[in-house]
Each structure stands twice: as C-alpha cells, then as structure tokens.
mmCIF file of C-alpha atoms in Angstrom:
data_model
loop_
_atom_site.group_PDB
_atom_site.id
_atom_site.type_symbol
_atom_site.label_atom_id
_atom_site.label_comp_id
_atom_site.label_asym_id
_atom_site.label_seq_id
_atom_site.Cartn_x
_atom_site.Cartn_y
_atom_site.Cartn_z
ATOM 1 C CA MET A 337 65.927 -59.843 286.233
ATOM 2 C CA ARG A 338 62.976 -62.153 285.924
ATOM 3 C CA GLN A 339 62.916 -64.634 283.140
ATOM 4 C CA LYS A 340 59.817 -65.258 281.116
ATOM 5 C CA PRO A 341 58.107 -68.458 282.084
ATOM 6 C CA LYS A 342 58.684 -71.203 279.565
ATOM 7 C CA THR A 343 55.697 -72.094 277.490
ATOM 8 C CA ARG A 344 55.068 -75.769 277.429
ATOM 9 C CA LYS A 345 54.528 -77.442 274.132
ATOM 10 C CA LYS A 346 51.215 -79.248 273.989
ATOM 11 C CA PRO A 347 51.862 -82.986 273.933
ATOM 12 C CA ALA A 348 50.995 -84.861 270.758
ATOM 13 C CA PRO A 349 47.742 -86.798 270.992
ATOM 14 C CA SER A 350 48.078 -90.474 271.845
ATOM 15 C CA LEU A 351 47.574 -93.133 269.188
ATOM 16 C CA ALA A 352 44.307 -94.097 270.886
ATOM 17 C CA LYS A 353 43.091 -90.490 270.621
ATOM 18 C CA LEU A 354 44.140 -90.312 266.949
ATOM 19 C CA LYS A 355 42.275 -93.564 266.183
ATOM 20 C CA LYS A 356 39.157 -92.309 267.963
ATOM 21 C CA THR A 357 39.290 -89.009 266.067
ATOM 22 C CA ALA A 358 39.911 -90.783 262.753
ATOM 23 C CA TRP A 359 36.939 -93.079 263.356
ATOM 24 C CA GLY A 360 34.689 -90.127 264.206
ATOM 25 C CA LEU A 361 35.628 -88.309 261.011
ATOM 26 C CA LEU A 362 35.333 -91.438 258.849
ATOM 27 C CA SER A 363 31.917 -92.179 260.328
ATOM 28 C CA GLU A 364 30.790 -88.683 259.416
ATOM 29 C CA CYS A 365 32.239 -89.033 255.896
ATOM 30 C CA VAL A 366 30.385 -92.316 255.323
ATOM 31 C CA ARG A 367 27.061 -90.882 256.487
ATOM 32 C CA ARG A 368 27.413 -87.479 254.806
ATOM 33 C CA GLU A 369 28.531 -88.987 251.494
ATOM 34 C CA ALA A 370 25.562 -91.375 251.549
ATOM 35 C CA SER A 371 23.194 -88.463 252.152
ATOM 36 C CA GLU A 372 24.809 -86.598 249.235
ATOM 37 C CA TYR A 373 23.930 -89.595 247.062
ATOM 38 C CA TYR A 374 20.286 -88.978 247.942
ATOM 39 C CA ASP A 375 20.794 -85.217 247.492
ATOM 40 C CA SER A 376 19.396 -84.519 250.964
ATOM 41 C CA ASP A 377 20.232 -84.794 254.643
ATOM 42 C CA TYR A 378 18.443 -88.158 254.743
ATOM 43 C CA LEU A 379 19.842 -91.562 253.920
ATOM 44 C CA GLY A 380 18.823 -95.180 254.095
ATOM 45 C CA CYS A 381 20.161 -97.843 256.422
ATOM 46 C CA TYR A 382 22.259 -100.290 254.416
ATOM 47 C CA THR A 383 20.785 -103.319 256.162
ATOM 48 C CA CYS A 384 17.106 -102.517 256.739
ATOM 49 C CA GLY A 385 16.411 -99.489 254.540
ATOM 50 C CA ALA A 386 15.108 -97.227 257.320
ATOM 51 C CA VAL A 387 15.438 -93.589 256.265
ATOM 52 C CA LYS A 388 16.794 -91.113 258.785
ATOM 53 C CA LEU A 389 18.815 -87.907 258.995
ATOM 54 C CA TRP A 390 22.550 -88.497 258.506
ATOM 55 C CA ASN A 391 23.271 -87.023 261.950
ATOM 56 C CA ASP A 392 20.222 -88.237 263.885
ATOM 57 C CA GLY A 393 19.615 -91.949 264.213
ATOM 58 C CA MET A 394 22.261 -93.024 261.704
ATOM 59 C CA GLN A 395 25.703 -94.434 262.380
ATOM 60 C CA ALA A 396 28.473 -95.978 260.345
ATOM 61 C CA GLY A 397 28.471 -99.733 260.876
ATOM 62 C CA HIS A 398 31.068 -102.395 260.173
ATOM 63 C CA ALA A 399 30.201 -105.617 258.355
ATOM 64 C CA ILE A 400 32.806 -107.425 260.454
ATOM 65 C CA GLY A 401 32.850 -107.061 264.209
ATOM 66 C CA GLY A 402 35.807 -105.915 266.205
ATOM 67 C CA ARG A 403 36.134 -102.254 265.350
ATOM 68 C CA ASP A 404 39.859 -102.170 265.833
ATOM 69 C CA GLY A 405 43.015 -103.076 263.984
ATOM 70 C CA ALA A 406 42.379 -103.953 260.359
ATOM 71 C CA VAL A 407 38.608 -103.473 260.619
ATOM 72 C CA LEU A 408 38.360 -100.010 262.168
ATOM 73 C CA LEU A 409 39.104 -97.832 259.114
ATOM 74 C CA ASP A 410 38.384 -100.304 256.277
ATOM 75 C CA GLU A 411 35.916 -98.285 254.234
ATOM 76 C CA GLU A 412 35.034 -101.238 252.027
ATOM 77 C CA ILE A 413 33.161 -102.857 254.920
ATOM 78 C CA ILE A 414 31.611 -99.719 256.446
ATOM 79 C CA ARG A 415 28.136 -98.526 255.505
ATOM 80 C CA PRO A 416 25.460 -96.276 257.029
ATOM 81 C CA GLN A 417 23.284 -98.114 259.497
ATOM 82 C CA CYS A 418 20.419 -97.090 261.722
ATOM 83 C CA VAL A 419 20.952 -97.373 265.468
ATOM 84 C CA ARG A 420 18.564 -100.349 265.596
ATOM 85 C CA CYS A 421 20.608 -102.429 263.143
ATOM 86 C CA ASN A 422 24.022 -101.308 264.345
ATOM 87 C CA ILE A 423 23.445 -101.470 268.101
ATOM 88 C CA MET A 424 20.310 -103.428 268.963
ATOM 89 C CA LEU A 425 20.792 -106.043 266.232
ATOM 90 C CA HIS A 426 24.569 -106.075 266.782
ATOM 91 C CA GLY A 427 25.377 -105.024 263.229
ATOM 92 C CA ASN A 428 22.682 -107.109 261.544
ATOM 93 C CA TYR A 429 25.622 -109.068 260.119
ATOM 94 C CA GLY A 430 23.598 -111.675 258.221
ATOM 95 C CA ILE A 431 22.010 -109.089 255.953
ATOM 96 C CA PHE A 432 25.141 -106.885 255.905
ATOM 97 C CA ALA A 433 27.442 -109.720 254.795
ATOM 98 C CA THR A 434 24.961 -111.073 252.251
ATOM 99 C CA LYS A 435 24.618 -107.684 250.553
ATOM 100 C CA LEU A 436 28.393 -107.163 250.436
ATOM 101 C CA ILE A 437 28.926 -110.670 249.003
ATOM 102 C CA ILE A 438 26.341 -109.964 246.286
ATOM 103 C CA GLU A 439 28.081 -106.668 245.483
ATOM 104 C CA ASN A 440 31.702 -107.870 245.647
ATOM 105 C CA GLY A 441 31.779 -111.678 245.453
ATOM 106 C CA MET A 442 32.630 -114.462 247.862
ATOM 107 C CA ASP A 443 36.389 -114.346 247.198
ATOM 108 C CA TRP A 444 36.414 -110.664 248.177
ATOM 109 C CA TRP A 445 34.444 -111.408 251.347
ATOM 110 C CA GLU A 446 36.727 -114.278 252.354
ATOM 111 C CA LYS A 447 39.746 -111.995 251.886
ATOM 112 C CA LYS A 448 38.099 -109.339 254.101
ATOM 113 C CA LEU A 449 37.433 -111.958 256.779
ATOM 114 C CA SER A 450 41.036 -113.146 256.572
ATOM 115 C CA ASP A 451 42.357 -109.573 256.704
ATOM 116 C CA SER A 452 40.176 -108.835 259.738
ATOM 117 C CA ARG A 453 42.006 -111.508 261.724
ATOM 118 C CA GLN A 454 45.394 -109.902 261.076
ATOM 119 C CA VAL A 455 46.950 -107.717 263.731
ATOM 120 C CA ARG A 456 47.004 -104.129 262.461
ATOM 121 C CA LYS A 457 48.999 -101.586 264.403
ATOM 122 C CA TRP A 458 48.429 -98.028 263.204
ATOM 123 C CA ASN A 459 51.336 -95.619 263.472
ATOM 124 C CA ARG A 460 51.110 -91.870 264.035
ATOM 125 C CA GLY A 461 51.953 -90.977 260.432
ATOM 126 C CA GLU A 462 49.297 -93.279 258.975
ATOM 127 C CA LEU A 463 46.629 -91.964 261.318
ATOM 128 C CA GLU A 464 47.528 -88.330 260.690
ATOM 129 C CA GLU A 465 47.360 -89.000 256.932
ATOM 130 C CA LYS A 466 43.922 -90.603 257.337
ATOM 131 C CA LEU A 467 42.735 -87.658 259.452
ATOM 132 C CA GLU A 468 43.848 -85.167 256.817
ATOM 133 C CA GLY A 469 42.082 -87.125 254.070
ATOM 134 C CA TYR A 470 38.839 -87.315 256.030
ATOM 135 C CA LYS A 471 38.963 -83.589 256.796
ATOM 136 C CA LEU A 472 39.438 -82.809 253.100
ATOM 137 C CA ARG A 473 36.469 -85.004 252.176
ATOM 138 C CA LEU A 474 34.266 -83.250 254.723
ATOM 139 C CA GLU A 475 35.400 -79.815 253.502
ATOM 140 C CA ALA A 476 34.512 -80.828 249.941
ATOM 141 C CA LEU A 477 31.066 -81.937 251.100
ATOM 142 C CA ALA A 478 30.545 -78.658 252.964
ATOM 143 C CA GLY A 479 31.534 -76.761 249.809
ATOM 144 C CA ARG A 480 28.731 -78.408 247.813
ATOM 145 C CA GLN A 481 25.996 -77.121 250.089
#
C-alpha cells in the first residue's frame, strides 16, 4: 500500500519579512488616511505641500532617519511625503522636524530623538498584532468608499 505524501506546512515568514509587510501596510494607511482627510484620492506632502495621488508620487516619510528599530513603525513621526522630499531631499528633515516641533513641542521632539537611538527588537507577536491592526484600518477605509 502506498502512503499519501506528507503535506509540508508552509514555514512562518521571517521577522524581516513581517517588518517589511508591516511597513508596507502602515505606509498605505498613512497615505490613504491623509487622502480621506481631503475627501479624495489626493493629498498634500507634509513638508512641501505638493498635491499628488495617494498611490502615485506619494510615500510615507519618517521625520527621523534610520527606518528600523524604534523608528520604523512610530506613527507619530510618519507623514505623507512626495517622492522629491522623501527621496531626493533625503526626508527634508529641517522642515519636517520644525513642523512636528511646532505641533508637539520641543520636549516631545527630544524624547522622540532619544527613543530613536534605542535598540528596538520586534518580536513575531508584536509584528503580527501590528499587521492585523493595519489590515483592519485599511478595510475600514475601503468600506467608506
């Protein structure tokens, strides 16, 4: 008698893959939520004001460089940015930081800078929880259309 071949269980995604997926979903949340604010598919760049489609020419930029550890998924320092500001102007940090300081105060900004220097190791459970939250936010946005 022949035995059925064993089906292999698909391996769990690596932490790097989970972080990349989480960032992709958060980036979409930031841009889509900003376009909802304008009640259209267009939104303005946080640093220069250029208006573009949420999914064409807009990205989610970080006010503090590094894009890993404590900075990667910190929504308080992530805003929609045009490709020019985010890539060509390397984040346009002078304007970005100034606007956030005006909005939140210097003590808040200094705490964010301090936090950004801390080593942040994400675990699987935290990342899966973030992923689920981002998916729910995107579903809610899709339901409003």
